[in-house]
Coordinates of C-alpha atoms in Angstrom, one line a residue:
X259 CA 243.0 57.0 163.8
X260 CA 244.5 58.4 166.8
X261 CA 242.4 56.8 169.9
X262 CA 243.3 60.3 171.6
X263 CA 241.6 62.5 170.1
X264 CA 238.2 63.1 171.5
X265 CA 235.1 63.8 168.9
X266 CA 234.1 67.4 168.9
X267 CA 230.6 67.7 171.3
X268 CA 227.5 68.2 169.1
X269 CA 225.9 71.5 169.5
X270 CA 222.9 71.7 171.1
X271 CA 220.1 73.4 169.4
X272 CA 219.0 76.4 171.2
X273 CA 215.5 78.5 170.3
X274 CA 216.9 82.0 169.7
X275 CA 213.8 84.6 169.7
X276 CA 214.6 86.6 166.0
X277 CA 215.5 90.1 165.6
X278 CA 213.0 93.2 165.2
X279 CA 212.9 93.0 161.0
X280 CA 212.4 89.2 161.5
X281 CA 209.5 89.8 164.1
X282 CA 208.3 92.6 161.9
X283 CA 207.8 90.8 159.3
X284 CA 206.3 87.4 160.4
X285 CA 203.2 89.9 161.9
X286 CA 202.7 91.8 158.7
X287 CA 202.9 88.4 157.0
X288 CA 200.2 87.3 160.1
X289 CA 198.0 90.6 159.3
X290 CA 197.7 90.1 155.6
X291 CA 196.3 86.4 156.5
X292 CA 193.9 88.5 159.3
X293 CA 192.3 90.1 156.3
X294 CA 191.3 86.9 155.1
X295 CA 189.6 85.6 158.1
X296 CA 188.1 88.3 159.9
X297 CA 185.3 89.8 158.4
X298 CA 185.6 93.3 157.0
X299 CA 183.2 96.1 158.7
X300 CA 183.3 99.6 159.6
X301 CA 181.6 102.7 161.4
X302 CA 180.3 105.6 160.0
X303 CA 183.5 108.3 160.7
X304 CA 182.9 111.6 161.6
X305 CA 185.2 114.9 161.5
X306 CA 185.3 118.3 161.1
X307 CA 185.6 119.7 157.1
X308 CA 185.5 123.9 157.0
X309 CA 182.8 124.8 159.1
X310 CA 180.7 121.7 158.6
X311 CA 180.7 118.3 160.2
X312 CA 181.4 115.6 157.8
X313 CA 180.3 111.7 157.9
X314 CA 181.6 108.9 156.2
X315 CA 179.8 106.0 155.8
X316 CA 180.6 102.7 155.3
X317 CA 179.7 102.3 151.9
X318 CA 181.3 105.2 150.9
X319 CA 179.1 107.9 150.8
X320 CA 179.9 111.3 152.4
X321 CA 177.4 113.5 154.4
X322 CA 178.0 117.3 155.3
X323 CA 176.0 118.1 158.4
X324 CA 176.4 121.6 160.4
X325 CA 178.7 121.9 163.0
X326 CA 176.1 122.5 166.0
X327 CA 176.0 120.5 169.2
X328 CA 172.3 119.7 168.8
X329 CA 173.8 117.5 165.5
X330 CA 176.2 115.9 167.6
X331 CA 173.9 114.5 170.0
X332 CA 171.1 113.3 167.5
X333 CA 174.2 111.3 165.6
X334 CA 175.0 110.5 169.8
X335 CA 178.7 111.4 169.7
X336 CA 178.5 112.4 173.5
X337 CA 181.8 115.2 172.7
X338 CA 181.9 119.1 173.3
X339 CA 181.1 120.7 169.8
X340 CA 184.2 122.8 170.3
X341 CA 186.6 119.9 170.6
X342 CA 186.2 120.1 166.9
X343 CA 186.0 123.6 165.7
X344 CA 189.1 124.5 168.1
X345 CA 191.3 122.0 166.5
X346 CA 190.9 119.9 169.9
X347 CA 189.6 116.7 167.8
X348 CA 192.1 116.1 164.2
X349 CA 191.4 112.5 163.9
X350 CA 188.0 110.6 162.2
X351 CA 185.5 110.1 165.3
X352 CA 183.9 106.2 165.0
X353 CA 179.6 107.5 165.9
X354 CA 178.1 104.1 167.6
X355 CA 175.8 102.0 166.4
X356 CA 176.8 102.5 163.2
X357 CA 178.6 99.4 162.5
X358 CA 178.5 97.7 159.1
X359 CA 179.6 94.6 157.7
X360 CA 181.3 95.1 153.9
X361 CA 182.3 93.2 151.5
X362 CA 185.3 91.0 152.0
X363 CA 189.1 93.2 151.5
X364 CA 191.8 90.4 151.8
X365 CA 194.8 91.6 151.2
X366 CA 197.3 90.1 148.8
X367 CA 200.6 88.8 148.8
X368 CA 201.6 91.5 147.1
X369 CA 200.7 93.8 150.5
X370 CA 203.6 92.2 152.3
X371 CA 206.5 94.1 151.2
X372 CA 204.0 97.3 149.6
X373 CA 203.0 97.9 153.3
X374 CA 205.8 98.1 154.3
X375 CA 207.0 100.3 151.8
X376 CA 203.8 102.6 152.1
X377 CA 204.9 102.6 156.1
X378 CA 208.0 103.6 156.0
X379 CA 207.0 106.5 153.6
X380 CA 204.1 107.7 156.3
X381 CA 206.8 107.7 158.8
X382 CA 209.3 109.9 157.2
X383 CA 208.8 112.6 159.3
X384 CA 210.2 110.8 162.4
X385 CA 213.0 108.9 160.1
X386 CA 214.1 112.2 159.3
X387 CA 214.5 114.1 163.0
X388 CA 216.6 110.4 163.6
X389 CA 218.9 110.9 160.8
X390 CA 219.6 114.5 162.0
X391 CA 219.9 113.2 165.5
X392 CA 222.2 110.6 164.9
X393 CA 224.5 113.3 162.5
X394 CA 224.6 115.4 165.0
X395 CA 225.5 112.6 167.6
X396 CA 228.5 111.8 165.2
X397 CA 230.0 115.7 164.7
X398 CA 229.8 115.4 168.8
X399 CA 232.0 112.3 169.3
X400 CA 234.2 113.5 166.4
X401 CA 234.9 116.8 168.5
X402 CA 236.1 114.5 171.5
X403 CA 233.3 116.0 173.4
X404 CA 232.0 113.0 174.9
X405 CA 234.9 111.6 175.8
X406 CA 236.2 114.9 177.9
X407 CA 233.1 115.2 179.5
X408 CA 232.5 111.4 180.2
X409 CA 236.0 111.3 182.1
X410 CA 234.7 114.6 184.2
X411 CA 231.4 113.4 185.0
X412 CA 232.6 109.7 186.4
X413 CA 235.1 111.6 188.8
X414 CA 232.1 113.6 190.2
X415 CA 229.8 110.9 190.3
X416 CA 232.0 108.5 192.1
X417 CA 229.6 106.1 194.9
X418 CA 226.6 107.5 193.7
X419 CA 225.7 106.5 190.4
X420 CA 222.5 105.7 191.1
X421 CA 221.2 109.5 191.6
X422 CA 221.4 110.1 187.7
X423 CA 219.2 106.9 187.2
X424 CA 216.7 108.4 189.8
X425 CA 216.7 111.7 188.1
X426 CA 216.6 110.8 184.7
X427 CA 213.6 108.2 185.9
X428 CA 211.5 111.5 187.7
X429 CA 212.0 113.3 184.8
X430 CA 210.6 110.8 182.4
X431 CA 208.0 109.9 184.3
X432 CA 206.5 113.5 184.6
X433 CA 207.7 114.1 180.3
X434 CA 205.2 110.6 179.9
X435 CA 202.5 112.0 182.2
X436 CA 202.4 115.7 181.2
X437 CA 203.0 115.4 177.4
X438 CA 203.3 112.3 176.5
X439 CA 206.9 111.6 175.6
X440 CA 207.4 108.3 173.6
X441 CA 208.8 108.7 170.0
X442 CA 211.1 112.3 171.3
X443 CA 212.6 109.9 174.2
X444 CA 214.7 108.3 171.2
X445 CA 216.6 111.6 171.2
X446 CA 218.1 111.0 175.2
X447 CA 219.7 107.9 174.2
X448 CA 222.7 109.1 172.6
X449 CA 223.5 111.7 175.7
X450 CA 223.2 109.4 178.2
X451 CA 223.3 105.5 177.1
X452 CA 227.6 106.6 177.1
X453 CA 227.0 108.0 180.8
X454 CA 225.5 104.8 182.3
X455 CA 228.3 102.5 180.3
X456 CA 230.6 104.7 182.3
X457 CA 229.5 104.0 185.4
X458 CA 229.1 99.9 184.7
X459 CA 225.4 99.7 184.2
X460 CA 224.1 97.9 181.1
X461 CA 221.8 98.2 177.9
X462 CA 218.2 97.1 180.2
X463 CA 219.4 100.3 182.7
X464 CA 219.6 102.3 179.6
X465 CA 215.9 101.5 178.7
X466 CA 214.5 101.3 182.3
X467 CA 215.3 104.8 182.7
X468 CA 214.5 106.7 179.7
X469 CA 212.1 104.0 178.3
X470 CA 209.8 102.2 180.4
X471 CA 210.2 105.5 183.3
X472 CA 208.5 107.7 180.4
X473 CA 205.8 104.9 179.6
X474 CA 204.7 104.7 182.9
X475 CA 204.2 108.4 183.3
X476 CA 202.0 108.3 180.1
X477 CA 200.2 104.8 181.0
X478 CA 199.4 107.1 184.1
X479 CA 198.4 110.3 182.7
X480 CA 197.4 113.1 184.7
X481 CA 197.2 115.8 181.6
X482 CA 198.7 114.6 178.8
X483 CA 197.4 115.9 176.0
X484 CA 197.6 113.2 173.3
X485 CA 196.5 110.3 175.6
X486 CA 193.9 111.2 178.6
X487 CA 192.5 114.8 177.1
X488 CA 191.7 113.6 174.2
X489 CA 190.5 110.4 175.1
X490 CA 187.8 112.4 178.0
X491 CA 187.0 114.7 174.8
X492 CA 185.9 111.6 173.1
X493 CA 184.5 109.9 176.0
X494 CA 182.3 113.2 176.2
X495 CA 183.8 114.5 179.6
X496 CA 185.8 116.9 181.1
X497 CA 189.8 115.1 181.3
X498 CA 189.5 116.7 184.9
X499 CA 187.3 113.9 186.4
X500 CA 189.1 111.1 187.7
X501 CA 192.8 113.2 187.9
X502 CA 192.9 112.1 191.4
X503 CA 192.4 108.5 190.9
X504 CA 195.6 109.2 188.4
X505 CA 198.0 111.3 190.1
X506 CA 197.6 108.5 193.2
X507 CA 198.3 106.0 190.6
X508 CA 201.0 107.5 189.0
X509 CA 202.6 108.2 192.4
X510 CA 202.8 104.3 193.4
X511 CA 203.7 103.6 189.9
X512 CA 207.2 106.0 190.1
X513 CA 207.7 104.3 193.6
X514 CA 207.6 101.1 191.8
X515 CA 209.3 102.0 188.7
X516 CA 212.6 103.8 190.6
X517 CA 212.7 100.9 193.0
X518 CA 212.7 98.1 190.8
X519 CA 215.2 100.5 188.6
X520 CA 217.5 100.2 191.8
X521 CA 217.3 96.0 192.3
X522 CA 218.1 95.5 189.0
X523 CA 221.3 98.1 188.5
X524 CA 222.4 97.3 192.3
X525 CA 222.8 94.0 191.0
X526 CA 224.4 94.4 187.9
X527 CA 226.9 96.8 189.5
X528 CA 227.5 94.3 192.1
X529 CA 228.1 91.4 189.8
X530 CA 228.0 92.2 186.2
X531 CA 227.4 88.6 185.0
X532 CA 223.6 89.1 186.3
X533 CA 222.4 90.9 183.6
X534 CA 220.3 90.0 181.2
X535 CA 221.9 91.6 178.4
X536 CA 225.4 90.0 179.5
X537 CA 226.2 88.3 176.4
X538 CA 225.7 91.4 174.5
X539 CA 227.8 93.2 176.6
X540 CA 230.8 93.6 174.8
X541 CA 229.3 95.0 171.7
X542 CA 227.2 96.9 173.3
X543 CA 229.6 98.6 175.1
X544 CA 231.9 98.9 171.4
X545 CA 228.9 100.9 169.8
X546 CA 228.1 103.2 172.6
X547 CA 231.0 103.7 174.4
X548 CA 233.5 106.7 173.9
X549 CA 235.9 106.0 176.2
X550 CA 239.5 105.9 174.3
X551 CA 243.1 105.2 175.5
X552 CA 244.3 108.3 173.8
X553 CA 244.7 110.3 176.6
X554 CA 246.1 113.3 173.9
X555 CA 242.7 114.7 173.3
X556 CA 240.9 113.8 176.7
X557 CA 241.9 117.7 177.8
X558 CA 238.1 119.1 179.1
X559 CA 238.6 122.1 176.9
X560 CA 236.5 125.4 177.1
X561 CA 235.2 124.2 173.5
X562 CA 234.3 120.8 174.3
X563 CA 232.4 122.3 177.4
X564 CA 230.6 124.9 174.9
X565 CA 230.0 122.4 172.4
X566 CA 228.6 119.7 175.0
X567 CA 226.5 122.4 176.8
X568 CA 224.6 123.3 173.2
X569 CA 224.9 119.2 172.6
X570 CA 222.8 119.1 175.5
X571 CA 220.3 122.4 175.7
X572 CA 218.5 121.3 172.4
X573 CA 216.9 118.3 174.7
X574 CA 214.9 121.1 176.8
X575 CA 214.4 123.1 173.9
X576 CA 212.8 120.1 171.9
X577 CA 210.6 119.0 175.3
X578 CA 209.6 123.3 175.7
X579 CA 208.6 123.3 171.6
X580 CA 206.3 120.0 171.7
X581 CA 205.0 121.2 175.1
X582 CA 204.2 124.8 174.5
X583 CA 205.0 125.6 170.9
X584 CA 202.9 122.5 169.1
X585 CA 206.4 121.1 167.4
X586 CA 206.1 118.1 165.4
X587 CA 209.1 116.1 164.5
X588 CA 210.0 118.3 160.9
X589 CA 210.3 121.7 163.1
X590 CA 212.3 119.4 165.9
X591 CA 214.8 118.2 162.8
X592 CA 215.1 121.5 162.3
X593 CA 216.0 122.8 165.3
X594 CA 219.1 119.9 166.2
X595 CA 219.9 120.6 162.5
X596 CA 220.6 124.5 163.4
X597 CA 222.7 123.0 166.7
X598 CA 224.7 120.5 164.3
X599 CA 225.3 122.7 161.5
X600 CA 227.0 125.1 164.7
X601 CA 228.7 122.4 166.2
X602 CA 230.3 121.3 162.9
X603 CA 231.9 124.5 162.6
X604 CA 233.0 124.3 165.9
X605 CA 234.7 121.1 165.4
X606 CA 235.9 121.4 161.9
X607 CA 238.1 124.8 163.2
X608 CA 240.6 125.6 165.5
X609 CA 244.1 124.2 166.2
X610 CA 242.6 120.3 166.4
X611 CA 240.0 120.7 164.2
X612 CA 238.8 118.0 162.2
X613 CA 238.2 119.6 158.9
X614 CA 235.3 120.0 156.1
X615 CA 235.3 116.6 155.2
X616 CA 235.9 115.2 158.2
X617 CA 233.1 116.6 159.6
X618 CA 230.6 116.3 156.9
X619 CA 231.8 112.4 157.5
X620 CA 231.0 112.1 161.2
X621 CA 227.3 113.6 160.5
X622 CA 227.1 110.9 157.5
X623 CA 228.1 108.5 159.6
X624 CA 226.3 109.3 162.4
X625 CA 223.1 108.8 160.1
X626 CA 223.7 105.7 158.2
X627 CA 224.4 104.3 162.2
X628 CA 220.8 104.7 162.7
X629 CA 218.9 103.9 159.5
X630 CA 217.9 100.1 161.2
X631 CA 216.1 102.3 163.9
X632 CA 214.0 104.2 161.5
X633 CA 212.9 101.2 159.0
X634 CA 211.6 99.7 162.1
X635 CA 209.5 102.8 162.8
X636 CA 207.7 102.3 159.0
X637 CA 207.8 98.6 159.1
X638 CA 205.9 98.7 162.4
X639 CA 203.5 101.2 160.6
X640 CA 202.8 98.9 157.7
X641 CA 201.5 96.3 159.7
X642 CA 198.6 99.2 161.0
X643 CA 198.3 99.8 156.8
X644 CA 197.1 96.4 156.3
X645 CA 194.6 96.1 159.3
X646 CA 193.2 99.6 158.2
X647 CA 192.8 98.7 154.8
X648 CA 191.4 95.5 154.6
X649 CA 189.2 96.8 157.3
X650 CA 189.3 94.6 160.2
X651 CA 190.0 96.7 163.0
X652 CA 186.6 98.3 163.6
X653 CA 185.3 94.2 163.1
X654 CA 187.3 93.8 166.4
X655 CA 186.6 96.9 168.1
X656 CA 182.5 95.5 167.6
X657 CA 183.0 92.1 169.0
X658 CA 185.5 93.7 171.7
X659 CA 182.2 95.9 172.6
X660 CA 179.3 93.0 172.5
X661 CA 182.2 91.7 175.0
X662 CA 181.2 94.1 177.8
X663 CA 177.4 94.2 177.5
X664 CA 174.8 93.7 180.4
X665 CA 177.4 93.0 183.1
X666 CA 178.6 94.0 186.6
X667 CA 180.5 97.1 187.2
X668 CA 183.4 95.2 187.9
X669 CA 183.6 92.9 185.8
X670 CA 182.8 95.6 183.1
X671 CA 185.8 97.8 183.8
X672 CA 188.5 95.0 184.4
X673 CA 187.0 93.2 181.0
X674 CA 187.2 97.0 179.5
X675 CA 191.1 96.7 180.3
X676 CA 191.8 93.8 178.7
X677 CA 190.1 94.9 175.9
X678 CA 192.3 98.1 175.4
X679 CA 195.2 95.9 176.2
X680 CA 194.6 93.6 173.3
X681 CA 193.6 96.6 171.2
X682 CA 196.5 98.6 172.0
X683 CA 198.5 96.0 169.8
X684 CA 196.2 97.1 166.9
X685 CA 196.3 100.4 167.0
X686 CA 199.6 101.2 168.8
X687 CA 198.6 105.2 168.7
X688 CA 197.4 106.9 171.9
X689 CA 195.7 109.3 170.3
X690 CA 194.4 107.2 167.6
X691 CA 192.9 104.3 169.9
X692 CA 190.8 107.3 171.8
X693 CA 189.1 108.6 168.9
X694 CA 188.7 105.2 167.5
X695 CA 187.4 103.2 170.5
X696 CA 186.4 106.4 173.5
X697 CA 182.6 107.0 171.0
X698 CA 181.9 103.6 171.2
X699 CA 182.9 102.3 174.5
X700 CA 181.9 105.2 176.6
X701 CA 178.6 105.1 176.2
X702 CA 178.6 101.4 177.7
X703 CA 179.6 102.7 180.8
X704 CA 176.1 104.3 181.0
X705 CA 174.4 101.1 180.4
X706 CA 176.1 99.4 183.9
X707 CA 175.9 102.5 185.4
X708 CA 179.4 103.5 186.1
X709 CA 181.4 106.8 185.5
X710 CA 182.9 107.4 182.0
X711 CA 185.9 108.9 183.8
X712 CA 186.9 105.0 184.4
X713 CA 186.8 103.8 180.7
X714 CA 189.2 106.3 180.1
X715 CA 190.9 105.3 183.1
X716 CA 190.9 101.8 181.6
X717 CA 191.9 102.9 178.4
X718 CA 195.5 104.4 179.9
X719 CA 196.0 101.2 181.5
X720 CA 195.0 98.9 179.2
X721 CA 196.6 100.2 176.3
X722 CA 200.6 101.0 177.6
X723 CA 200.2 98.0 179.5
X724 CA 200.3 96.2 175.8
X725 CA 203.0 99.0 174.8
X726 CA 205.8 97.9 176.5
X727 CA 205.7 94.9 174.8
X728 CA 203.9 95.5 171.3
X729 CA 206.5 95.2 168.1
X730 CA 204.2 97.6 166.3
X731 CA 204.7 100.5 169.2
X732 CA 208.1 102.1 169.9
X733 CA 209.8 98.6 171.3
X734 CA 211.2 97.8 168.7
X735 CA 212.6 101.0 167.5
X736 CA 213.9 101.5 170.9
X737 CA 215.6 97.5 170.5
X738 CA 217.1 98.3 167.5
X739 CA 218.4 101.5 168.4
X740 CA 220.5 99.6 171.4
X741 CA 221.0 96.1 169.4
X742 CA 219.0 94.8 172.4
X743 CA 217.3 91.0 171.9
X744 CA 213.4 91.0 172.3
X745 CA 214.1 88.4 174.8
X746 CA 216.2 90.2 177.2
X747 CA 213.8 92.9 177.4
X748 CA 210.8 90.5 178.0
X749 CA 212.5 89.0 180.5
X750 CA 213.0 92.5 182.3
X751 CA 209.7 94.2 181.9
X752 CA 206.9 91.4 182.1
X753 CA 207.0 92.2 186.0
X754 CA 206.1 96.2 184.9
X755 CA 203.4 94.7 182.4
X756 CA 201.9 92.5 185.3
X757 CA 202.0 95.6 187.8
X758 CA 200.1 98.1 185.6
X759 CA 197.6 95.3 184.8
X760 CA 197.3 94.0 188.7
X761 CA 197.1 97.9 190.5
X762 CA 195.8 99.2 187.8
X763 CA 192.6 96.9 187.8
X764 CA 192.5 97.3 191.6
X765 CA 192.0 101.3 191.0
X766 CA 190.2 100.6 188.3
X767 CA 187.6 98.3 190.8
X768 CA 188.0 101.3 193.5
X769 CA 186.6 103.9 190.9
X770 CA 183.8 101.8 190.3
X771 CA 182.8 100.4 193.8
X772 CA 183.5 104.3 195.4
X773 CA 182.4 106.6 192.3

């Protein structure tokens, strides 16, 4: 043997954390086994039927009562009667002190792979307004739209790139805090995750902006409607008390948010090798990049311009129609479909038009690009399927409540947070959580003779805290969607996670101590 040649270095094993199906799937593999060891109980659900109340009990049984207040307040559901006859209320209400153990619902092995099936069929709604999205997306880049417009907006933007990221930020904030935007903030990606390649910023900017910015507007709600009204509804109060304990919070939190925004993409404009994504960086920039070296087609043409301005009006027409108009995700699929079915025409015509097929392809395309995204969406929903069902979650919503009993202000309301904070991994739904948990922890707050207002308070808190990390929330739709590593997102946001839990229990203590 040649004495020269040196022996190829072993490779070193290295822990790599596993993608979003992997993670996905080890905690629907984790719930089934949860079913086993928890014991199964319920409450008694309540919810409005015609024009009667309606009860469900534990063992099955089903009680009509009428829908008068006096009813509500012998079952002691502490919520205005007209929460449920105005359509306030759509959701099963636990009633306290209702709790019962059942018989034992493990789930089988069998539940693994049907949940998630069953999952991805409950969320078809949303995996439909993505496949539109990410068609029309495709028709867009086909036109050479993006491109043009890219080149145009860099020029203008020269030496102060930052100002979009601190727009885009305010905006998202007040979309999280107003209404609530989480799922819908999917559809900004593709308009601007091209923008901040452009002007050298990297995946984690991407997210930061549209992501965690909206998040901390709704984990500091002032009036959103599916988070802090309906969560006072439940909590029998009016979602005015407390809104200046929130809009002071939310406030510092922006501040926060927009400045730590700013370290981080100073840095990575400064020296690109800092960012936590850099590894990822060149593949990430291949899938959402449009820049091309064929300058032949880069021409800012008046249909470009036209087809980018209706590219980018059915963002504020989709944020006017959930805010005003009640849109769910079908009518918002709708309403980019209409946009792309225009914009197809407008690409597939003309002098350098692309043609029937050719456009029919980019849509397609565009699509099949973003099918990973909405599996994740029902495969995060399966995992709430086989909680629900083998009925363990109201088991832990009990002991989470014996949790808080016959102590300090204080210490109930910071304990109350970490409560919600744990349950918000359960029951990753806003909305949900509220009617869920609000009719059973409110109360409590009687009991240690502090304001309900603050539960709710520690509700908002507790819960998003847990959602910017939770794989069954929007995280790991959102990863997916940017082939970002958990990881590399941990990594970025623990100090967010750690901020909401450290100020918000400090406001949380202030309501207590000065209310």
């Amino acid at each position: 043997m040649d004495a020269s040649v040196e022996p190829k270095p072993k490779k070193k094993f290295k822990l790599r954390m596993p993608g979003a199906f992997v993670i996905l799937f080890i905690l629907t593999i984790v719930a089934v086994f949860a079913t086993w060891v928890i014991p199964a109980g319920s409450y008694s659900k309540l919810s409005y039927s015609g024009s009667q109340l309606q009860i469900s009990r534990p063992s099955g049984k089903t009680v009509k009562v009428p829908a008068t207040q006096e009813q509500l307040d012998k079952l002691g559901v502490k919520i205005n009667i007209k929460e449920f006859t105005s359509g306030g209320i759509t959701q099963e209400v636990s009633i306290p002190n209702t709790y019962h153990r059942l018989k034992q619902r493990p789930a089988g092995l069998g539940a693994i792979t049907s949940s998630m099936v069953r999952g991805t069929i409950e969320a078809v709604d949303i995996m439909v307004f993505i496949f539109v999205l990410g068609g029309l997306i495709g028709v867009v880049k086909a036109s050479g739209a993006f491109e043009s417009g890219l080149m145009a907006l860099t020029k203008k933007t020269k030496g102060h790139e930052f100002m979009l990221i601190f727009m885009v930020s305010i905006l998202m904030v007040l979309g999280g805090t107003l209404c609530g935007i989480e799922e819908e903030a999917v559809a900004f990606y593709p308009i601007l995750v091209p923008i901040f390649i452009a002007m050298g910023y990297d995946s984690i900017v991407c997210v930061g902006a549209i992501f965690l910015s909206s998040s901390v507007g709704t984990a500091f709600s002032t009036i959103n409607p599916f988070s802090v009204v309906i969560a006072s509804n439940a909590a029998g109060i009016n979602f005015t008390e407390g809104i200046s304990w929130r809009i002071g919070g939310l406030v510092v939190a922006a501040i926060f948010v927009i400045f730590y925004l700013h370290w981080y993409s100073k840095k990575v404009k400064d020296t690109p090798s800092f960012s936590y994504t850099y590894e990822d960086k060149s593949s990430f920039d291949k899938m959402w990049s449009v820049a091309s070296d064929d300058t032949s087609n880069q021409e800012f043409t008046l249909r470009k311009k036209i087809i980018l301005i209706l590219f980018v009006i059915t963002f504020p027409i989709m944020v006017w129609g959930v805010m005003s108009q009640g849109w769910w995700f079908p009518t918002m699929a709708s309403s980019f479909l209409l946009f792309a079915i225009i914009i197809m025409f407008m690409t597939a015509t003309g002098k350098y038009g692309i043609g029937e097929k050719g456009v029919v392809d980019a849509f397609t395309n565009g699509a099949a690009s973003l099918v990973g995204v909405s599996l994740i969406i029902g495969l995060a929903r399966g995992i709430n399927l086989v909680m629900n069902e083998g009925m363990i979650s109201d088991t832990i919503l009990q002991y989470s409540s014996s949790l808080v009993a016959h102590v300090s202000g204080s210490v109930f309301i910071i304990v109350m947070m970490l409560i919600f904070f744990v349950l918000g991994f359960i029951v990753p739904s806003s909305s949900g959580l509220a009617v869920l948990a609000m009719p059973i922890f409110a109360p409590l707050a009687d009991t240690v003779d502090i304001p309900r207002f603050a539960v709710v308070t520690a509700y908002q808190f507790g819960q998003y805290a847990m959602l910017f990390l939770a794989p069954t929330g929007l995280v790991m739709a959102t990863l997916q969607m940017l082939d970002m590593k958990y990881s590399h997102w941990f990594k970025f946001v623990w100090p967010v996670v750690a901020f909401v839990l450290v100020f918000g229990g400090a406001i949380l203590v202030m309501e207590v101590l000065l209310s």
